Amino acid sequence: MQATIDAARRLEDMGVDAVFGWDHFFPLSGDPDGVHFEATAQLAAWAVATERVQIGPLVFCNSYRNPDLLADVARTIDHISGGRFIFGIGGGWFERDYAEYGYDFGTVGSRLRALSESLPRIRDRWSKLNPPPMGPMPILIGGKGEQKTLPMVAEHADIWHSFVGPDELPHKLEVLRGHCEARGRDIDEIEISNGASVRDGVGGVGFDRLDALHAAGTRLLTIPLSGDDTPDGYALDRVQAFLDWRDAKNA
C-alpha cells in the first residue's frame, strides 16, 4: 500500500492531472495471486496523501456495492480530497472477482442493465447526503457499447473513457453525438478519455497513435503503471515523456 501512496505523491509532484486506480480484487497481470488492495480504501489513502491531483477509480464496478452505499463512499472520499474526486463507474467484466467474492456474474446485458438502474440512484443519493459532495462530482463512464453504454454516457457522464482506437473513435463519437442530441445535450459537454499504451512514446515508437486520438477529440489519456515495474515500486520515468507531449499540445 505504501508504494501506491508514494507513487501518487510522486506523480502529483511531476504534474499529472489525475491518478486513477482500478476496482478489482486480484491482479490482472503478472502473478494472479500477487499483492493487491481494495479500491475504495486505497483511493481514500491517496486523497489524504495528495493535495492537488484529481483522483478516482477507473472504474468502480457497479456490481460490488449497493449504489446508495457507493454514492456515500464517493461523497466521503470527495470530502477527504477537498473536492478532487472523479466518480468512475462501469458494468464490470472480470469473472474471477465475482466468483471468489460471491457476486452473481450474470451476462453483459444484465450487468449493463444494473448499471443503468444504479446511476439515477447514485445521483439521487448525492442530493440527499448531508453534507453533499463538495461540488459537481465528475462522472466518468467506461465502455464503448453503442446500444447500452453510450446512451448512459449521453445521459449521465461528464467523461467518457474507452480503449477505442483512432480509426474507430470518429464513428463512436458520431453515435454518442446522436444519443446526446436525442437527450438535448451538447456532446462538447463530455470530455473524451482514452487509454494509452505503455508502448506509445517509449523506445522510439513515437506518439503517432496519441496524436491521432488527440486529433479525433481525446483530451484525457491514461497511462497504465504496474507495481511490478521495479523491485522498489513504480517506474515513473516513462510518465515524463507523456507529460512533455501533453504540454506541447497545450502550448
mmCIF file of C-alpha atoms in Angstrom:
data_model
loop_
_atom_site.group_PDB
_atom_site.id
_atom_site.type_symbol
_atom_site.label_atom_id
_atom_site.label_comp_id
_atom_site.label_asym_id
_atom_site.label_seq_id
_atom_site.Cartn_x
_atom_site.Cartn_y
_atom_site.Cartn_z
ATOM 1 C CA MET A 1 0.000 0.000 0.000
ATOM 2 C CA GLN A 2 2.764 2.461 0.866
ATOM 3 C CA ALA A 3 4.246 2.013 -2.614
ATOM 4 C CA THR A 4 0.984 3.181 -4.198
ATOM 5 C CA ILE A 5 0.791 6.163 -1.849
ATOM 6 C CA ASP A 6 4.372 7.149 -2.624
ATOM 7 C CA ALA A 7 3.685 6.784 -6.356
ATOM 8 C CA ALA A 8 0.607 9.017 -6.129
ATOM 9 C CA ARG A 9 2.658 11.718 -4.380
ATOM 10 C CA ARG A 10 5.451 11.480 -6.932
ATOM 11 C CA LEU A 11 3.003 11.689 -9.826
ATOM 12 C CA GLU A 12 1.402 14.766 -8.299
ATOM 13 C CA ASP A 13 4.817 16.401 -7.992
ATOM 14 C CA MET A 14 5.525 15.551 -11.648
ATOM 15 C CA GLY A 15 2.401 17.454 -12.683
ATOM 16 C CA VAL A 16 -0.043 14.770 -13.804
ATOM 17 C CA ASP A 17 -3.686 15.800 -13.940
ATOM 18 C CA ALA A 18 -5.248 12.714 -12.344
ATOM 19 C CA VAL A 19 -4.322 9.434 -10.662
ATOM 20 C CA PHE A 20 -6.691 6.512 -11.143
ATOM 21 C CA GLY A 21 -6.901 3.073 -9.578
ATOM 22 C CA TRP A 22 -8.892 0.049 -10.668
ATOM 23 C CA ASP A 23 -11.657 -1.755 -8.808
ATOM 24 C CA HIS A 24 -10.565 -5.400 -8.836
ATOM 25 C CA PHE A 25 -9.809 -7.921 -6.125
ATOM 26 C CA PHE A 26 -6.914 -9.630 -7.893
ATOM 27 C CA PRO A 27 -4.102 -8.542 -10.238
ATOM 28 C CA LEU A 28 -4.967 -8.562 -13.932
ATOM 29 C CA SER A 29 -1.376 -9.246 -14.983
ATOM 30 C CA GLY A 30 1.681 -10.903 -13.504
ATOM 31 C CA ASP A 31 1.101 -13.199 -10.532
ATOM 32 C CA PRO A 32 -2.687 -13.748 -10.388
ATOM 33 C CA ASP A 33 -2.426 -14.051 -6.592
ATOM 34 C CA GLY A 34 0.054 -11.220 -6.137
ATOM 35 C CA VAL A 35 -0.127 -8.292 -3.720
ATOM 36 C CA HIS A 36 -3.367 -6.359 -4.110
ATOM 37 C CA PHE A 37 -5.572 -3.929 -2.165
ATOM 38 C CA GLU A 38 -9.243 -2.899 -2.131
ATOM 39 C CA ALA A 39 -10.103 0.132 -4.252
ATOM 40 C CA THR A 40 -12.177 2.407 -2.026
ATOM 41 C CA ALA A 41 -9.754 2.297 0.908
ATOM 42 C CA GLN A 42 -6.807 2.832 -1.432
ATOM 43 C CA LEU A 43 -8.454 5.872 -3.020
ATOM 44 C CA ALA A 44 -9.149 7.336 0.421
ATOM 45 C CA ALA A 45 -5.458 6.894 1.282
ATOM 46 C CA TRP A 46 -4.465 8.732 -1.902
ATOM 47 C CA ALA A 47 -6.911 11.506 -1.043
ATOM 48 C CA VAL A 48 -5.136 12.050 2.277
ATOM 49 C CA ALA A 49 -1.643 11.786 0.797
ATOM 50 C CA THR A 50 -2.105 14.285 -2.059
ATOM 51 C CA GLU A 51 -3.169 17.916 -2.298
ATOM 52 C CA ARG A 52 -3.745 18.931 -5.925
ATOM 53 C CA VAL A 53 -4.132 15.982 -8.293
ATOM 54 C CA GLN A 54 -7.570 14.608 -9.099
ATOM 55 C CA ILE A 55 -8.153 11.007 -8.048
ATOM 56 C CA GLY A 56 -10.706 8.370 -8.929
ATOM 57 C CA PRO A 57 -11.428 4.785 -9.922
ATOM 58 C CA LEU A 58 -11.016 3.606 -13.488
ATOM 59 C CA VAL A 59 -13.584 2.322 -12.850
ATOM 60 C CA PHE A 60 -15.768 1.276 -9.913
ATOM 61 C CA CYS A 61 -17.589 -1.965 -10.673
ATOM 62 C CA ASN A 62 -21.288 -1.325 -10.199
ATOM 63 C CA SER A 63 -21.914 -4.940 -9.167
ATOM 64 C CA TYR A 64 -19.855 -4.933 -5.982
ATOM 65 C CA ARG A 65 -21.774 -2.426 -3.857
ATOM 66 C CA ASN A 66 -25.250 -1.155 -3.215
ATOM 67 C CA PRO A 67 -25.465 2.012 -5.358
ATOM 68 C CA ASP A 68 -26.569 4.218 -2.463
ATOM 69 C CA LEU A 69 -23.639 2.992 -0.395
ATOM 70 C CA LEU A 70 -21.265 3.585 -3.309
ATOM 71 C CA ALA A 71 -22.611 7.126 -3.649
ATOM 72 C CA ASP A 72 -21.869 7.695 0.044
ATOM 73 C CA VAL A 73 -18.360 6.229 -0.253
ATOM 74 C CA ALA A 74 -17.614 8.505 -3.206
ATOM 75 C CA ARG A 75 -19.011 11.564 -1.420
ATOM 76 C CA THR A 76 -16.838 10.802 1.599
ATOM 77 C CA ILE A 77 -13.647 10.422 -0.452
ATOM 78 C CA ASP A 78 -14.573 13.622 -2.290
ATOM 79 C CA HIS A 79 -14.560 15.454 1.049
ATOM 80 C CA ILE A 80 -11.319 13.794 2.159
ATOM 81 C CA SER A 81 -9.705 15.020 -1.069
ATOM 82 C CA GLY A 82 -11.130 18.531 -0.852
ATOM 83 C CA GLY A 83 -13.355 18.089 -3.918
ATOM 84 C CA ARG A 84 -10.856 16.350 -6.213
ATOM 85 C CA PHE A 85 -12.728 13.078 -6.737
ATOM 86 C CA ILE A 86 -13.763 11.751 -10.169
ATOM 87 C CA PHE A 87 -16.535 9.158 -9.940
ATOM 88 C CA GLY A 88 -15.658 6.496 -12.498
ATOM 89 C CA ILE A 89 -18.048 3.567 -12.950
ATOM 90 C CA GLY A 90 -18.722 0.681 -15.305
ATOM 91 C CA GLY A 91 -20.699 -2.527 -15.555
ATOM 92 C CA GLY A 92 -17.920 -4.933 -14.551
ATOM 93 C CA TRP A 93 -16.301 -7.750 -16.525
ATOM 94 C CA PHE A 94 -13.625 -9.728 -14.608
ATOM 95 C CA GLU A 95 -15.320 -13.022 -13.743
ATOM 96 C CA ARG A 96 -12.855 -14.103 -11.064
ATOM 97 C CA ASP A 97 -13.776 -11.070 -8.938
ATOM 98 C CA TYR A 98 -17.401 -12.171 -8.985
ATOM 99 C CA ALA A 99 -16.783 -15.869 -8.425
ATOM 100 C CA GLU A 100 -14.402 -15.556 -5.474
ATOM 101 C CA TYR A 101 -16.292 -12.758 -3.703
ATOM 102 C CA GLY A 102 -19.744 -14.273 -4.161
ATOM 103 C CA TYR A 103 -21.318 -11.896 -6.675
ATOM 104 C CA ASP A 104 -23.624 -13.018 -9.473
ATOM 105 C CA PHE A 105 -21.686 -12.601 -12.723
ATOM 106 C CA GLY A 106 -24.794 -12.649 -14.912
ATOM 107 C CA THR A 107 -24.375 -11.521 -18.503
ATOM 108 C CA VAL A 108 -23.039 -8.414 -20.204
ATOM 109 C CA GLY A 109 -26.638 -7.333 -20.740
ATOM 110 C CA SER A 110 -27.686 -7.877 -17.125
ATOM 111 C CA ARG A 111 -24.641 -6.057 -15.781
ATOM 112 C CA LEU A 112 -25.266 -3.060 -18.025
ATOM 113 C CA ARG A 113 -28.971 -3.004 -17.126
ATOM 114 C CA ALA A 114 -27.975 -2.934 -13.471
ATOM 115 C CA LEU A 115 -25.617 -0.021 -14.157
ATOM 116 C CA SER A 116 -28.389 1.869 -15.940
ATOM 117 C CA GLU A 117 -30.643 1.394 -12.910
ATOM 118 C CA SER A 118 -27.911 2.393 -10.451
ATOM 119 C CA LEU A 119 -26.835 5.695 -11.990
ATOM 120 C CA PRO A 120 -30.059 7.602 -11.173
ATOM 121 C CA ARG A 121 -29.988 6.175 -7.635
ATOM 122 C CA ILE A 122 -26.403 7.326 -7.158
ATOM 123 C CA ARG A 123 -27.165 10.845 -8.335
ATOM 124 C CA ASP A 124 -30.319 10.971 -6.203
ATOM 125 C CA ARG A 125 -28.394 9.817 -3.117
ATOM 126 C CA TRP A 126 -25.839 12.588 -3.632
ATOM 127 C CA SER A 127 -28.684 15.106 -3.472
ATOM 128 C CA LYS A 128 -29.829 13.685 -0.106
ATOM 129 C CA LEU A 129 -26.498 13.303 1.683
ATOM 130 C CA ASN A 130 -25.564 15.738 4.444
ATOM 131 C CA PRO A 131 -23.167 17.175 3.550
ATOM 132 C CA PRO A 132 -23.451 16.639 -0.198
ATOM 133 C CA PRO A 133 -20.394 16.265 -2.453
ATOM 134 C CA MET A 134 -18.193 19.353 -2.335
ATOM 135 C CA GLY A 135 -19.152 20.333 -5.872
ATOM 136 C CA PRO A 136 -20.467 18.800 -9.065
ATOM 137 C CA MET A 137 -18.600 15.486 -8.910
ATOM 138 C CA PRO A 138 -17.494 14.492 -12.435
ATOM 139 C CA ILE A 139 -18.995 11.178 -13.553
ATOM 140 C CA LEU A 140 -16.773 9.046 -15.762
ATOM 141 C CA ILE A 141 -18.366 6.072 -17.533
ATOM 142 C CA GLY A 142 -16.187 3.400 -19.102
ATOM 143 C CA GLY A 143 -17.089 1.252 -22.096
ATOM 144 C CA LYS A 144 -17.884 1.521 -25.789
ATOM 145 C CA GLY A 145 -21.149 -0.323 -26.456
ATOM 146 C CA GLU A 146 -23.356 1.655 -28.821
ATOM 147 C CA GLN A 147 -26.745 0.337 -27.677
ATOM 148 C CA LYS A 148 -26.369 0.390 -23.884
ATOM 149 C CA THR A 149 -23.188 2.128 -22.706
ATOM 150 C CA LEU A 150 -23.108 5.195 -24.963
ATOM 151 C CA PRO A 151 -26.734 6.114 -24.136
ATOM 152 C CA MET A 152 -25.732 6.082 -20.447
ATOM 153 C CA VAL A 153 -22.749 8.271 -21.291
ATOM 154 C CA ALA A 154 -25.024 10.742 -23.057
ATOM 155 C CA GLU A 155 -27.437 10.753 -20.114
ATOM 156 C CA HIS A 156 -25.070 10.904 -17.148
ATOM 157 C CA ALA A 157 -21.362 11.264 -17.950
ATOM 158 C CA ASP A 158 -19.018 14.224 -17.811
ATOM 159 C CA ILE A 159 -16.187 11.990 -19.072
ATOM 160 C CA TRP A 160 -16.352 9.031 -21.458
ATOM 161 C CA HIS A 161 -13.456 6.581 -21.194
ATOM 162 C CA SER A 162 -12.674 3.769 -23.624
ATOM 163 C CA PHE A 163 -9.817 1.973 -25.328
ATOM 164 C CA VAL A 164 -11.251 2.654 -28.789
ATOM 165 C CA GLY A 165 -8.516 3.158 -31.375
ATOM 166 C CA PRO A 166 -8.182 6.297 -33.515
ATOM 167 C CA ASP A 167 -9.668 4.575 -36.585
ATOM 168 C CA GLU A 168 -12.840 3.607 -34.728
ATOM 169 C CA LEU A 169 -13.183 6.661 -32.496
ATOM 170 C CA PRO A 170 -14.827 9.038 -35.029
ATOM 171 C CA HIS A 171 -17.639 6.535 -35.605
ATOM 172 C CA LYS A 172 -18.173 6.043 -31.871
ATOM 173 C CA LEU A 173 -18.276 9.805 -31.370
ATOM 174 C CA GLU A 174 -20.937 10.148 -34.053
ATOM 175 C CA VAL A 175 -23.014 7.502 -32.298
ATOM 176 C CA LEU A 176 -22.526 9.322 -28.996
ATOM 177 C CA ARG A 177 -23.452 12.618 -30.662
ATOM 178 C CA GLY A 178 -26.734 11.085 -31.794
ATOM 179 C CA HIS A 179 -27.540 9.868 -28.280
ATOM 180 C CA CYS A 180 -26.705 13.321 -26.909
ATOM 181 C CA GLU A 181 -28.890 15.092 -29.440
ATOM 182 C CA ALA A 182 -31.785 12.773 -28.598
ATOM 183 C CA ARG A 183 -31.487 13.998 -25.000
ATOM 184 C CA GLY A 184 -30.989 17.657 -25.834
ATOM 185 C CA ARG A 185 -27.381 17.601 -24.753
ATOM 186 C CA ASP A 186 -24.244 19.004 -26.412
ATOM 187 C CA ILE A 187 -21.558 16.348 -26.880
ATOM 188 C CA ASP A 188 -18.944 19.017 -26.174
ATOM 189 C CA GLU A 189 -20.016 18.821 -22.516
ATOM 190 C CA ILE A 190 -18.415 15.359 -22.355
ATOM 191 C CA GLU A 191 -14.639 15.022 -22.070
ATOM 192 C CA ILE A 192 -13.239 12.221 -24.234
ATOM 193 C CA SER A 193 -10.817 9.908 -22.438
ATOM 194 C CA ASN A 194 -8.757 7.004 -23.740
ATOM 195 C CA GLY A 195 -6.202 4.506 -22.513
ATOM 196 C CA ALA A 196 -2.653 4.992 -23.812
ATOM 197 C CA SER A 197 -0.387 2.015 -24.369
ATOM 198 C CA VAL A 198 2.887 1.932 -22.486
ATOM 199 C CA ARG A 199 4.485 1.482 -25.918
ATOM 200 C CA ASP A 200 3.318 4.908 -27.087
ATOM 201 C CA GLY A 201 6.195 7.371 -26.977
ATOM 202 C CA VAL A 202 8.594 4.831 -25.486
ATOM 203 C CA GLY A 203 11.554 3.136 -27.124
ATOM 204 C CA GLY A 204 11.308 5.141 -30.324
ATOM 205 C CA VAL A 205 7.735 4.088 -31.110
ATOM 206 C CA GLY A 206 6.635 7.715 -31.078
ATOM 207 C CA PHE A 207 3.312 9.375 -30.385
ATOM 208 C CA ASP A 208 1.516 8.746 -33.685
ATOM 209 C CA ARG A 209 -1.387 6.930 -32.035
ATOM 210 C CA LEU A 210 -1.771 9.599 -29.365
ATOM 211 C CA ASP A 211 -1.588 12.339 -31.981
ATOM 212 C CA ALA A 212 -4.401 10.615 -33.877
ATOM 213 C CA LEU A 213 -6.515 10.211 -30.746
ATOM 214 C CA HIS A 214 -5.951 13.874 -29.886
ATOM 215 C CA ALA A 215 -6.919 14.949 -33.411
ATOM 216 C CA ALA A 216 -10.153 12.951 -33.046
ATOM 217 C CA GLY A 217 -11.049 14.803 -29.838
ATOM 218 C CA THR A 218 -9.431 12.882 -26.982
ATOM 219 C CA ARG A 219 -8.302 15.168 -24.180
ATOM 220 C CA LEU A 220 -7.671 12.785 -21.260
ATOM 221 C CA LEU A 221 -5.192 9.949 -21.719
ATOM 222 C CA THR A 222 -4.414 7.381 -19.042
ATOM 223 C CA ILE A 223 -1.117 5.508 -18.766
ATOM 224 C CA PRO A 224 -1.034 2.032 -17.184
ATOM 225 C CA LEU A 225 1.565 1.624 -14.449
ATOM 226 C CA SER A 226 2.318 -1.546 -12.527
ATOM 227 C CA GLY A 227 3.826 -2.002 -9.107
ATOM 228 C CA ASP A 228 5.858 -4.844 -10.613
ATOM 229 C CA ASP A 229 7.810 -2.396 -12.781
ATOM 230 C CA THR A 230 10.743 -2.264 -10.336
ATOM 231 C CA PRO A 231 11.679 -4.025 -7.090
ATOM 232 C CA ASP A 232 11.044 -0.758 -5.247
ATOM 233 C CA GLY A 233 7.611 0.037 -6.653
ATOM 234 C CA TYR A 234 6.570 2.002 -9.721
ATOM 235 C CA ALA A 235 8.749 3.025 -12.636
ATOM 236 C CA LEU A 236 7.543 6.553 -13.281
ATOM 237 C CA ASP A 237 10.293 7.707 -15.635
ATOM 238 C CA ARG A 238 8.173 6.939 -18.699
ATOM 239 C CA VAL A 239 5.497 9.365 -17.466
ATOM 240 C CA GLN A 240 7.616 12.428 -18.215
ATOM 241 C CA ALA A 241 7.552 11.756 -21.961
ATOM 242 C CA PHE A 242 3.754 11.775 -21.887
ATOM 243 C CA LEU A 243 3.701 14.980 -19.862
ATOM 244 C CA ASP A 244 6.021 16.637 -22.376
ATOM 245 C CA TRP A 245 3.708 15.516 -25.182
ATOM 246 C CA ARG A 246 0.683 16.881 -23.277
ATOM 247 C CA ASP A 247 2.335 20.222 -22.618
ATOM 248 C CA ALA A 248 3.333 20.588 -26.262
ATOM 249 C CA LYS A 249 -0.295 20.007 -27.288
ATOM 250 C CA ASN A 250 -1.483 22.624 -24.811
ATOM 251 C CA ALA A 251 1.158 25.221 -25.720
#
